[in-house]
Coordinates of C-alpha atoms and ligand atoms in Angstrom, one line a residue:
M1 CA 0.0 0.1 -0.3
S2 CA 1.7 3.2 -1.1
M3 CA -1.1 5.5 0.5
F4 CA -4.5 5.4 2.2
C5 CA -6.8 8.0 1.7
Y6 CA -10.8 7.6 1.6
Q7 CA -11.8 11.5 2.2
C8 CA -14.1 11.7 -0.8
Q9 CA -16.8 10.0 -2.8
E10 CA -14.5 8.2 -5.3
A11 CA -12.5 6.5 -2.7
A12 CA -11.3 3.4 -4.8
K13 CA -13.7 0.4 -4.6
G14 CA -15.6 2.0 -2.1
T15 CA -13.0 1.7 0.8
G16 CA -9.9 3.8 0.1
C17 CA -7.5 4.8 -2.6
T18 CA -4.2 2.8 -1.8
I19 CA -2.0 3.0 -5.0
R20 CA -2.9 6.2 -6.5
G21 CA -6.0 8.4 -6.0
T22 CA -8.8 8.3 -8.2
C23 CA -8.5 11.9 -8.3
G24 CA -4.9 11.3 -9.6
K25 CA -3.2 12.2 -6.2
T26 CA -0.1 10.1 -6.1
G27 CA 1.2 8.1 -3.0
D28 CA 3.9 10.9 -2.6
T29 CA 1.3 13.6 -2.4
A30 CA -1.0 11.7 -0.1
K31 CA 1.7 11.2 2.3
L32 CA 2.7 14.7 2.4
Q33 CA -1.0 15.8 2.8
D34 CA -0.9 13.3 5.8
L35 CA 2.1 14.6 7.3
L36 CA 0.7 18.5 6.9
I37 CA -2.5 17.2 8.7
Y38 CA -0.4 15.8 11.2
T39 CA 1.6 18.8 11.5
L40 CA -1.4 21.0 11.7
K41 CA -2.4 18.9 14.8
G42 CA 0.5 20.0 16.3
I43 CA 0.2 23.5 15.9
S44 CA -3.6 23.2 17.1
I45 CA -2.2 21.6 20.1
Y46 CA -0.3 24.6 21.0
C47 CA -2.8 27.1 19.6
V48 CA -5.4 25.8 22.1
K49 CA -3.0 26.1 25.2
A50 CA -1.8 29.5 24.0
R51 CA -5.4 30.8 23.7
A52 CA -6.4 29.6 27.3
A53 CA -3.1 31.7 28.1
G54 CA -4.9 34.6 26.4
I55 CA -2.7 34.6 23.1
E56 CA -4.7 34.6 19.8
D57 CA -1.8 33.8 17.0
H58 CA -3.7 35.2 13.7
R59 CA -0.8 33.9 11.5
A60 CA -1.4 30.5 12.8
N61 CA -5.2 30.4 12.5
Q62 CA -4.4 31.8 8.9
F63 CA -2.1 29.2 8.0
I64 CA -3.8 26.2 9.7
V65 CA -7.2 27.4 7.2
E66 CA -5.2 27.5 4.3
S67 CA -3.3 24.6 4.8
L68 CA -6.6 22.4 5.2
F69 CA -8.1 23.9 2.3
S70 CA -5.2 22.6 0.4
T71 CA -5.9 19.2 1.3
I72 CA -9.3 19.3 0.2
T73 CA -10.1 16.9 -2.8
N74 CA -8.8 18.0 -6.4
A75 CA -7.3 21.1 -4.6
N76 CA -3.5 20.6 -5.0
F77 CA -1.5 18.0 -6.5
D78 CA 1.9 20.1 -5.9
D79 CA 4.3 18.1 -3.9
R80 CA 6.6 21.3 -3.3
V81 CA 3.7 23.3 -1.9
F82 CA 3.2 20.5 0.8
T83 CA 6.8 20.3 1.5
E84 CA 7.1 23.8 2.2
K85 CA 4.0 24.0 4.1
I86 CA 5.2 21.2 6.2
K87 CA 8.6 23.1 6.9
E88 CA 6.6 26.3 7.7
G89 CA 4.1 24.7 10.1
L90 CA 7.2 23.2 11.9
E91 CA 8.6 26.7 12.4
L92 CA 5.5 28.1 13.2
R93 CA 4.8 25.3 16.1
E94 CA 7.8 26.3 17.4
E95 CA 7.4 30.0 17.5
I96 CA 4.1 29.5 19.4
K97 CA 5.7 27.0 21.9
E98 CA 8.4 30.0 22.6
K99 CA 5.3 32.6 23.1
L100 CA 3.8 30.5 25.3
L101 CA 7.0 29.6 27.4
K102 CA 7.6 33.3 27.7
N103 CA 3.8 33.7 28.9
T104 CA 3.4 31.1 31.2
G105 CA 7.1 30.4 32.1
A106 CA 6.9 26.5 32.5
A107 CA 7.3 24.2 29.4
E108 CA 4.4 22.3 28.3
Q109 CA 4.6 18.5 29.7
N110 CA 3.3 15.3 28.1
L111 CA 2.4 16.5 24.8
H112 CA 1.6 14.5 21.8
D113 CA 4.0 13.4 19.3
A114 CA 2.4 15.6 16.8
A115 CA 3.4 18.6 18.9
L116 CA 7.0 17.4 19.3
W117 CA 8.3 15.8 16.4
N118 CA 10.8 17.2 13.9
A119 CA 12.5 16.3 10.7
Q120 CA 14.0 18.2 7.7
T121 CA 14.8 16.3 4.7
L122 CA 12.0 15.0 2.4
E123 CA 13.1 11.3 3.1
D124 CA 12.3 11.7 6.6
F125 CA 9.1 13.7 5.8
Y126 CA 7.9 10.4 3.6
Q127 CA 9.1 7.8 6.6
K128 CA 7.4 10.1 9.2
A129 CA 4.1 10.2 7.0
E130 CA 4.0 6.6 6.9
K131 CA 3.4 6.3 10.6
V132 CA 0.8 9.2 11.1
G133 CA -1.8 8.7 8.4
V134 CA -5.3 7.7 8.6
L135 CA -4.6 4.1 9.6
S136 CA -2.4 4.8 12.0
T137 CA -5.6 4.9 14.4
G138 CA -6.2 1.1 15.0
N139 CA -10.1 1.4 16.3
E140 CA -12.1 1.9 13.4
D141 CA -14.6 3.7 15.1
I142 CA -12.6 6.3 16.4
R143 CA -10.6 6.3 13.1
S144 CA -14.1 7.0 11.6
L145 CA -15.2 9.8 14.0
R146 CA -11.5 11.2 13.8
E147 CA -11.6 11.7 10.3
L148 CA -15.2 12.8 9.8
L149 CA -14.2 15.6 12.3
I150 CA -11.1 16.4 10.1
Y151 CA -13.4 16.4 6.7
G152 CA -15.8 18.4 8.5
V153 CA -13.2 21.3 9.6
K154 CA -11.5 20.8 6.2
G155 CA -14.6 21.9 4.3
M156 CA -15.2 24.5 7.0
A157 CA -11.6 26.2 6.5
A158 CA -12.4 26.4 2.8
Y159 CA -15.1 28.7 3.8
V160 CA -13.5 30.4 6.5
E161 CA -11.1 31.2 4.0
H162 CA -13.1 32.7 1.4
A163 CA -14.7 34.8 4.0
H164 CA -11.2 35.9 5.1
V165 CA -10.1 36.9 1.8
L166 CA -13.3 39.8 1.6
G167 CA -12.3 41.0 5.0
Y168 CA -14.4 38.9 7.4
G169 CA -13.2 36.7 10.1
D170 CA -14.6 34.9 13.3
D171 CA -11.8 33.7 15.7
R172 CA -14.3 31.5 17.5
L173 CA -14.3 29.3 14.0
H174 CA -10.5 29.1 14.3
A175 CA -10.7 28.2 17.8
F176 CA -13.2 25.4 17.1
I177 CA -10.9 24.3 14.0
Q178 CA -7.9 23.8 16.2
K179 CA -9.8 22.3 19.1
A180 CA -11.1 19.6 16.9
L181 CA -7.6 19.0 15.3
A182 CA -6.2 18.7 18.6
A183 CA -9.0 16.6 19.9
T184 CA -8.1 14.0 17.1
T185 CA -4.6 13.2 18.8
D186 CA -6.3 12.7 22.4
D187 CA -6.7 9.0 22.8
A188 CA -8.6 9.6 26.0
K189 CA -11.8 11.1 23.8
S190 CA -14.3 8.3 23.8
V191 CA -16.6 7.6 20.9
A192 CA -19.4 9.5 22.6
Q193 CA -17.2 12.5 23.1
L194 CA -16.2 12.5 19.6
V195 CA -19.8 12.2 18.3
A196 CA -20.6 15.2 20.3
M197 CA -17.5 16.9 18.8
V198 CA -18.9 16.3 15.1
M199 CA -22.0 17.7 16.2
E200 CA -20.3 20.7 17.6
C201 CA -18.3 20.7 14.1
G202 CA -22.1 21.3 12.3
K203 CA -22.9 24.2 14.9
Y204 CA -19.6 25.8 13.4
G205 CA -20.3 24.9 10.1
V206 CA -23.3 26.8 10.0
D207 CA -21.9 29.9 11.6
A208 CA -18.9 29.5 9.1
M209 CA -21.7 29.5 6.2
A210 CA -23.5 32.5 7.4
L211 CA -20.3 34.3 8.0
L212 CA -19.4 33.9 4.2
D213 CA -23.1 34.5 3.3
K214 CA -22.9 37.9 5.0
A215 CA -19.1 38.4 3.4
N216 CA -20.5 37.5 -0.2
T217 CA -23.7 39.5 0.0
T218 CA -22.3 42.6 1.8
T219 CA -19.5 42.8 -0.7
Y220 CA -21.5 41.9 -4.3
G221 CA -24.8 42.4 -3.2
N222 CA -27.8 40.0 -2.9
P223 CA -27.8 37.1 -5.7
E224 CA -30.7 38.2 -8.3
V225 CA -33.0 36.0 -10.6
T226 CA -30.6 35.8 -13.6
Q227 CA -30.8 34.2 -17.3
V228 CA -27.3 32.9 -17.3
N229 CA -26.0 32.9 -21.4
I230 CA -24.2 29.4 -22.0
G231 CA -23.3 30.2 -25.5
V232 CA -20.2 32.1 -26.6
R233 CA -19.1 35.2 -28.2
Q234 CA -16.5 36.0 -30.8
N235 CA -13.7 37.4 -28.7
P236 CA -10.8 35.3 -27.3
G237 CA -12.0 34.4 -23.8
I238 CA -10.9 33.2 -20.2
L239 CA -12.8 31.0 -18.2
V240 CA -12.6 31.0 -14.5
S241 CA -13.6 28.1 -12.1
G242 CA -13.5 27.2 -8.6
H243 CA -15.5 29.3 -5.5
D244 CA -13.4 32.5 -5.2
L245 CA -15.4 35.6 -6.0
K246 CA -12.7 38.3 -5.0
D247 CA -10.3 36.2 -7.7
F248 CA -13.3 36.6 -10.3
E249 CA -14.0 40.4 -9.6
E250 CA -10.0 41.3 -9.8
L251 CA -9.9 39.7 -13.1
L252 CA -13.1 41.2 -14.5
I253 CA -11.7 44.4 -13.6
Q254 CA -8.4 43.8 -15.1
T255 CA -10.0 42.7 -18.4
E256 CA -11.9 45.6 -18.9
G257 CA -11.5 46.9 -22.2
A258 CA -8.8 44.3 -23.1
G259 CA -10.6 42.9 -25.8
V260 CA -10.9 39.6 -23.9
D261 CA -14.3 38.1 -22.7
V262 CA -14.8 36.4 -19.3
Y263 CA -16.8 33.3 -18.5
T264 CA -17.3 31.0 -15.7
H265 CA -17.0 27.1 -15.3
G266 CA -18.4 24.7 -12.6
E267 CA -19.0 26.3 -9.4
M268 CA -18.3 30.0 -10.5
L269 CA -21.4 29.8 -12.3
P270 CA -23.6 31.7 -9.2
A271 CA -20.8 34.6 -10.0
N272 CA -23.5 35.3 -12.7
Y273 CA -26.1 36.1 -10.0
Y274 CA -24.2 38.9 -8.3
P275 CA -25.4 42.3 -9.2
A276 CA -21.7 43.7 -8.8
F277 CA -20.5 41.5 -11.8
K278 CA -23.5 42.5 -14.1
K279 CA -22.3 45.6 -15.0
Y280 CA -19.1 43.9 -16.9
K281 CA -20.0 43.8 -20.3
H282 CA -17.0 41.4 -21.1
F283 CA -18.5 38.9 -18.6
V284 CA -20.6 36.5 -21.3
G285 CA -22.0 33.9 -19.0
N286 CA -21.0 30.2 -18.1
Y287 CA -19.4 27.6 -20.4
G288 CA -19.7 24.0 -19.7
N289 CA -20.6 22.0 -16.8
A290 CA -19.4 20.6 -13.5
W291 CA -15.8 20.0 -12.9
W292 CA -15.2 16.5 -14.1
Q293 CA -16.1 17.4 -17.6
Q294 CA -13.1 20.1 -17.6
G295 CA -10.9 17.8 -19.9
K296 CA -13.0 18.1 -22.9
E297 CA -14.5 21.5 -22.0
F298 CA -11.1 23.3 -21.2
E299 CA -9.9 21.8 -24.6
A300 CA -12.7 23.2 -26.4
F301 CA -12.5 26.6 -24.8
N302 CA -9.3 27.3 -26.6
G303 CA -8.4 30.1 -23.9
P304 CA -6.7 30.0 -20.5
V305 CA -8.5 28.8 -17.6
L306 CA -8.2 30.3 -13.9
I307 CA -8.8 27.7 -11.2
T308 CA -9.3 29.5 -8.1
T309 CA -10.4 26.7 -5.9
N310 CA -11.1 22.9 -6.1
C311 CA -12.1 21.2 -8.2
L312 CA -9.1 20.7 -10.6
V313 CA -8.7 17.5 -12.6
P314 CA -4.7 16.9 -13.3
P315 CA -4.5 18.9 -16.8
K316 CA -4.1 16.9 -20.0
G317 CA -0.9 17.8 -22.0
T318 CA -3.1 19.5 -24.8
Y319 CA -4.3 22.4 -22.7
K320 CA -1.9 22.3 -19.7
D321 CA 0.0 25.3 -20.8
R322 CA -3.3 27.1 -20.7
V323 CA -4.1 26.4 -17.2
Y324 CA -3.5 28.9 -14.4
T325 CA -3.9 28.1 -10.6
T326 CA -4.1 30.6 -8.0
G327 CA -4.6 30.4 -4.1
V328 CA -4.5 27.0 -2.5
V329 CA -4.9 25.5 -6.0
G330 CA -1.7 23.8 -7.8
F331 CA -0.3 21.3 -9.9
E332 CA 3.4 21.0 -10.7
G333 CA 4.4 22.3 -14.1
V334 CA 1.1 24.7 -14.1
N335 CA 1.3 28.4 -14.2
H336 CA 0.6 29.9 -10.7
I337 CA -0.7 33.5 -10.1
A338 CA 0.8 34.8 -6.9
N339 CA -1.3 35.5 -3.8
R340 CA -2.2 39.4 -3.1
T341 CA 0.8 41.6 -1.2
D342 CA 0.5 44.7 0.7
G343 CA -3.4 45.1 0.1
K344 CA -3.0 44.9 -3.8
P345 CA -4.9 43.1 -6.3
K346 CA -3.5 39.5 -7.8
D347 CA -1.8 40.4 -11.1
F348 CA -3.5 38.5 -14.0
S349 CA -1.7 40.2 -16.6
A350 CA -0.1 37.0 -17.7
V351 CA -3.4 35.1 -18.2
I352 CA -4.9 38.3 -20.0
E353 CA -1.9 38.3 -22.3
H354 CA -2.3 34.5 -22.9
A355 CA -5.8 35.1 -23.8
K356 CA -5.3 37.7 -26.5
A357 CA -3.1 35.1 -28.6
C358 CA -5.8 32.7 -28.3
T359 CA -8.7 31.9 -30.3
P360 CA -12.4 32.3 -29.3
P361 CA -14.1 29.4 -27.7
T362 CA -15.9 26.8 -29.6
E363 CA -19.5 26.9 -29.1
I364 CA -20.7 23.6 -27.3
E365 CA -24.1 24.6 -26.4
R366 CA -26.6 27.4 -26.7
G367 CA -29.4 29.1 -24.7
A368 CA -29.6 29.8 -20.9
I369 CA -30.2 28.6 -17.7
T370 CA -31.9 30.3 -14.8
G371 CA -30.3 30.7 -11.2
G372 CA -30.2 33.3 -8.4
F373 CA -32.6 31.8 -6.0
A374 CA -30.5 32.7 -2.8
H375 CA -32.3 33.4 0.6
N376 CA -33.1 37.1 -0.4
T377 CA -34.8 35.9 -3.7
M378 CA -36.7 33.3 -1.7
L379 CA -38.1 35.8 0.7
G380 CA -39.6 37.9 -2.0
L381 CA -41.2 34.8 -3.4
A382 CA -42.4 33.4 -0.3
D383 CA -45.9 34.6 -0.6
R384 CA -46.3 33.0 -3.9
I385 CA -44.6 29.7 -2.7
V386 CA -46.6 29.5 0.5
D387 CA -49.7 30.5 -1.7
A388 CA -48.7 27.7 -4.3
V389 CA -48.2 25.1 -1.5
K390 CA -51.6 25.8 0.1
K391 CA -53.6 25.4 -3.2
G392 CA -51.8 22.0 -4.0
A393 CA -49.7 23.3 -7.0
V394 CA -46.7 22.2 -5.2
K395 CA -46.6 19.1 -3.1
R396 CA -43.1 18.6 -2.0
F397 CA -40.0 20.4 -2.3
F398 CA -36.8 18.2 -3.2
V399 CA -33.4 19.7 -1.8
M400 CA -30.7 18.3 -4.1
A401 CA -27.8 20.2 -3.0
G402 CA -24.1 19.0 -3.1
C403 CA -21.5 18.0 -5.5
D404 CA -21.2 16.4 -9.0
G405 CA -18.8 13.5 -9.9
R406 CA -17.7 11.5 -12.5
S407 CA -19.2 8.1 -11.4
K408 CA -21.6 6.7 -13.9
D409 CA -24.3 6.1 -10.7
R410 CA -25.1 9.6 -10.8
D411 CA -26.9 9.4 -13.6
Y412 CA -29.6 8.7 -11.1
Y413 CA -30.2 12.1 -10.2
T414 CA -30.7 13.4 -13.7
E415 CA -33.2 10.6 -13.9
F416 CA -34.7 11.2 -10.6
A417 CA -35.1 15.0 -11.5
R418 CA -36.8 14.3 -14.9
K419 CA -39.2 11.7 -13.1
L420 CA -40.1 13.9 -10.3
P421 CA -44.0 14.8 -10.5
E422 CA -44.8 18.0 -11.9
N423 CA -46.0 19.5 -8.8
T424 CA -42.6 19.5 -7.1
V425 CA -39.7 21.7 -6.6
I426 CA -35.8 21.2 -6.8
L427 CA -34.0 23.4 -4.3
T428 CA -30.2 23.1 -5.3
A429 CA -26.6 24.7 -4.7
G430 CA -23.2 23.3 -5.5
C431 CA -22.2 21.7 -8.5
A432 CA -24.6 18.9 -8.0
K433 CA -27.0 21.1 -10.1
Y434 CA -25.4 20.5 -13.5
R435 CA -27.1 16.8 -13.4
Y436 CA -30.8 18.7 -13.9
N437 CA -30.3 22.5 -14.5
K438 CA -30.4 22.2 -18.3
L439 CA -33.4 19.7 -18.2
D440 CA -36.9 21.4 -19.3
L441 CA -38.7 20.8 -16.1
G442 CA -41.0 23.8 -16.4
Y443 CA -42.7 26.5 -14.1
I444 CA -45.2 26.4 -11.1
N445 CA -47.1 29.7 -10.8
G446 CA -44.3 31.4 -12.8
I447 CA -41.5 29.9 -10.5
P448 CA -39.0 27.4 -12.0
R449 CA -39.1 24.1 -11.0
V450 CA -35.3 24.3 -10.2
L451 CA -34.4 26.7 -8.0
D452 CA -30.6 27.3 -8.0
A453 CA -29.3 29.0 -4.7
G454 CA -25.7 29.3 -5.8
Q455 CA -22.6 27.4 -4.9
C456 CA -22.2 24.6 -2.2
N457 CA -21.5 27.1 0.6
D458 CA -25.3 28.9 -0.5
S459 CA -26.7 25.5 1.0
Y460 CA -26.9 28.1 3.9
S461 CA -29.6 29.7 1.6
L462 CA -31.6 26.6 1.3
V463 CA -31.5 26.1 5.1
L464 CA -32.8 29.8 5.6
T465 CA -35.6 29.0 2.8
A466 CA -36.8 26.1 5.0
L467 CA -36.6 28.1 8.0
K468 CA -38.8 30.6 6.5
L469 CA -41.3 27.9 5.3
K470 CA -41.4 26.6 8.7
E471 CA -42.4 30.0 10.0
A472 CA -44.9 30.8 7.4
F473 CA -46.8 27.5 8.0
G474 CA -46.5 27.9 11.5
M475 CA -44.8 24.6 12.2
E476 CA -42.6 23.6 15.3
D477 CA -40.2 21.6 13.8
I478 CA -38.3 21.7 10.4
N479 CA -38.9 18.1 9.6
E480 CA -42.8 18.9 9.3
L481 CA -42.2 20.7 6.2
P482 CA -43.0 18.8 2.7
V483 CA -39.4 18.9 2.0
S484 CA -37.1 15.8 1.4
Y485 CA -33.4 16.0 1.0
N486 CA -31.8 13.7 -1.7
I487 CA -28.1 15.1 -1.5
A488 CA -25.2 14.1 -3.7
W489 CA -21.7 14.4 -1.9
Y490 CA -18.4 14.3 -3.3
E491 CA -15.8 16.1 -1.4
Q492 CA -15.3 17.5 2.3
K493 CA -17.2 20.9 1.9
A494 CA -20.2 18.5 1.5
V495 CA -19.1 16.9 4.6
I496 CA -19.4 20.3 6.6
V497 CA -23.0 21.2 4.9
L498 CA -24.3 17.7 5.9
L499 CA -22.9 18.2 9.4
A500 CA -24.7 21.6 9.3
L501 CA -27.8 20.2 8.4
L502 CA -27.8 17.5 11.3
Y503 CA -26.9 20.3 13.5
L504 CA -30.2 22.2 12.4
G505 CA -32.0 19.3 13.3
V506 CA -32.8 18.0 9.6
K507 CA -33.6 14.5 9.7
N508 CA -34.1 11.5 7.2
I509 CA -31.5 13.1 4.7
H510 CA -30.7 10.8 1.7
L511 CA -27.2 10.6 0.5
G512 CA -25.6 9.3 -2.5
P513 CA -24.4 7.9 -4.7
T514 CA -22.7 6.0 -1.9
L515 CA -22.3 6.5 1.6
P516 CA -18.9 7.9 2.7
A517 CA -16.2 5.1 3.1
F518 CA -15.0 6.7 6.1
L519 CA -18.0 5.8 8.2
S520 CA -17.3 2.5 10.0
P521 CA -20.5 0.5 10.3
N522 CA -21.2 1.7 14.1
V523 CA -20.6 5.3 13.3
A524 CA -23.0 5.0 10.2
K525 CA -25.6 3.2 12.6
V526 CA -25.4 6.1 15.0
L527 CA -26.2 8.2 12.0
V528 CA -28.9 6.0 11.1
D529 CA -30.5 5.8 14.3
S530 CA -30.4 9.3 15.4
F531 CA -31.0 11.4 12.4
G532 CA -32.4 8.6 9.8
I533 CA -29.6 9.1 7.3
G534 CA -30.0 6.8 4.2
G535 CA -28.6 6.2 0.9
I536 CA -30.3 5.9 -2.4
S537 CA -31.3 2.8 -4.4
D538 CA -33.0 3.1 -7.7
V539 CA -34.9 5.9 -8.8
E540 CA -38.7 4.4 -8.7
Q541 CA -38.2 2.7 -5.4
D542 CA -36.6 6.0 -4.0
M543 CA -39.5 8.3 -5.7
E544 CA -42.0 6.2 -4.1
M545 CA -40.5 6.3 -0.6
F546 CA -39.9 9.9 -1.0
M547 CA -43.5 11.0 -2.1
G548 CA -45.1 8.4 -0.1
Ligands
SF4_601 FE1 -8.8 8.8 -3.4 FE2 -11.0 10.7 -3.0 FE3 -8.7 10.6 -1.6 FE4 -8.2 11.3 -4.3 S1 -9.2 12.3 -2.5 S2 -7.2 10.0 -3.2 S3 -10.0 9.9 -5.1 S4 -10.4 9.1 -1.7
SF3_602 FE1 -18.3 21.2 -6.9 FE2 -15.9 20.4 -6.4 FE3 -18.3 19.7 -4.1 FE4 -18.8 23.5 -4.3 S1 -16.3 22.0 -7.5 S2 -19.4 21.5 -4.7 S3 -17.4 18.9 -6.0

């Protein structure tokens, strides 16, 4: 076994990738990611103690969040990045140790190895990594809960980082992330204590999504109902993917008047819904579909592609030179746009110059898709929706948020959407939407039957919508609503979204196309018994179950 990773839905054989990731991650990269997580645990052990002594280390907070984000599926494949981060992390840990020593006057005793180990060479890193990966926790239930907690904080870290970029932060979120990481090194923590911590993770997940929602809507306005063009124009273009709206904004500003058009791909589609971006005449619309289609779609785009966050698929040689990564994303041999320094914007001039020398994108689709149904839009539609439910025009809502992925089983979601009765409405967010957002599912009382709130983090909007409906119908419990949850997951942001929903008391969520490999039978049983979590079977059977 040259690696072990089971953090995403495409874990090999439904159990874990052991030779090379289905995502393309090599054994060496997986090991360095394991060691980086271990390093973060060590820093967190110190941060927790430092915080108790009144020391808040903002550099450590930010380092932990960015590092966690870089280990999310399909974010970074560059071994040099992880090697540097491990070295920087070890130095940072020692700095916090010194600060703490100065403050308390006494050295910390009986610390876990994560807070003590040290190494400098790559060879030593690999050797160490083999001893500290996922499988180093022997008990499978403890391992399952530790990893569930780690994947939850990875997802949370991504949202905290996006909010940070827009100038929003909350030290309580960092405190929880560090407490959780440190807890995964504590052998005294029982299954019950870890389950409680996983639930607490959901609470902070809600807070992180609320913070990011505030950051996005305060900076760029509330998403509006928008017809998004999916065709192309005749200028050379730049395609932007990932979730980072600040990168997108800076690129739009820098491309103004350059004779270059800008398009969104994958999870950047919701950028089309924000008022702040609509004023740019060279912002054309969305090109293509979810992340896993990027091979053929980036090829057809002809121009440069900017990847601001996950998901990056290891690029093919035919277009690799046109790919630009930035932020936490990376891939060896791919151009990388450096971070902001001294409050100045990122410099996208290389991407823009590259675009000018390219041919315009090849048309792969025509027409438009509708979106922009985030909480503010939904609030405006609330009366019409409540009325439609009362009159029986809408019988049930289906929350079908989450991620898309390349596995064939995911055709289920297209078929499910297509076969839903006409008196049902789909509430969606995340890249899962591409499985049905181009189907002609029609309207109910002028409202489309697929309501897209935005990116995966905008699942928060779906929760606000559900809470609003609960209030409008005078219900006590969110589970009394005619809402079913048929959620598709792929990576770790979906994990924090799931934990957030559980924290809010949502029951009977169905998760597919397969349940996470990292849930041990006992941990899965806890989720089934306490929350009614279930998987999916076939469309007809599930439809009957949901509608029944
Ligand atoms: Fe496998 Fe997913 Fe881990 Fe990649 S991220 S190695 S596909 S489990
Ligand atoms: Fe998609 Fe990667 Fe999860 Fe933000 S872009 S939802 S998979």
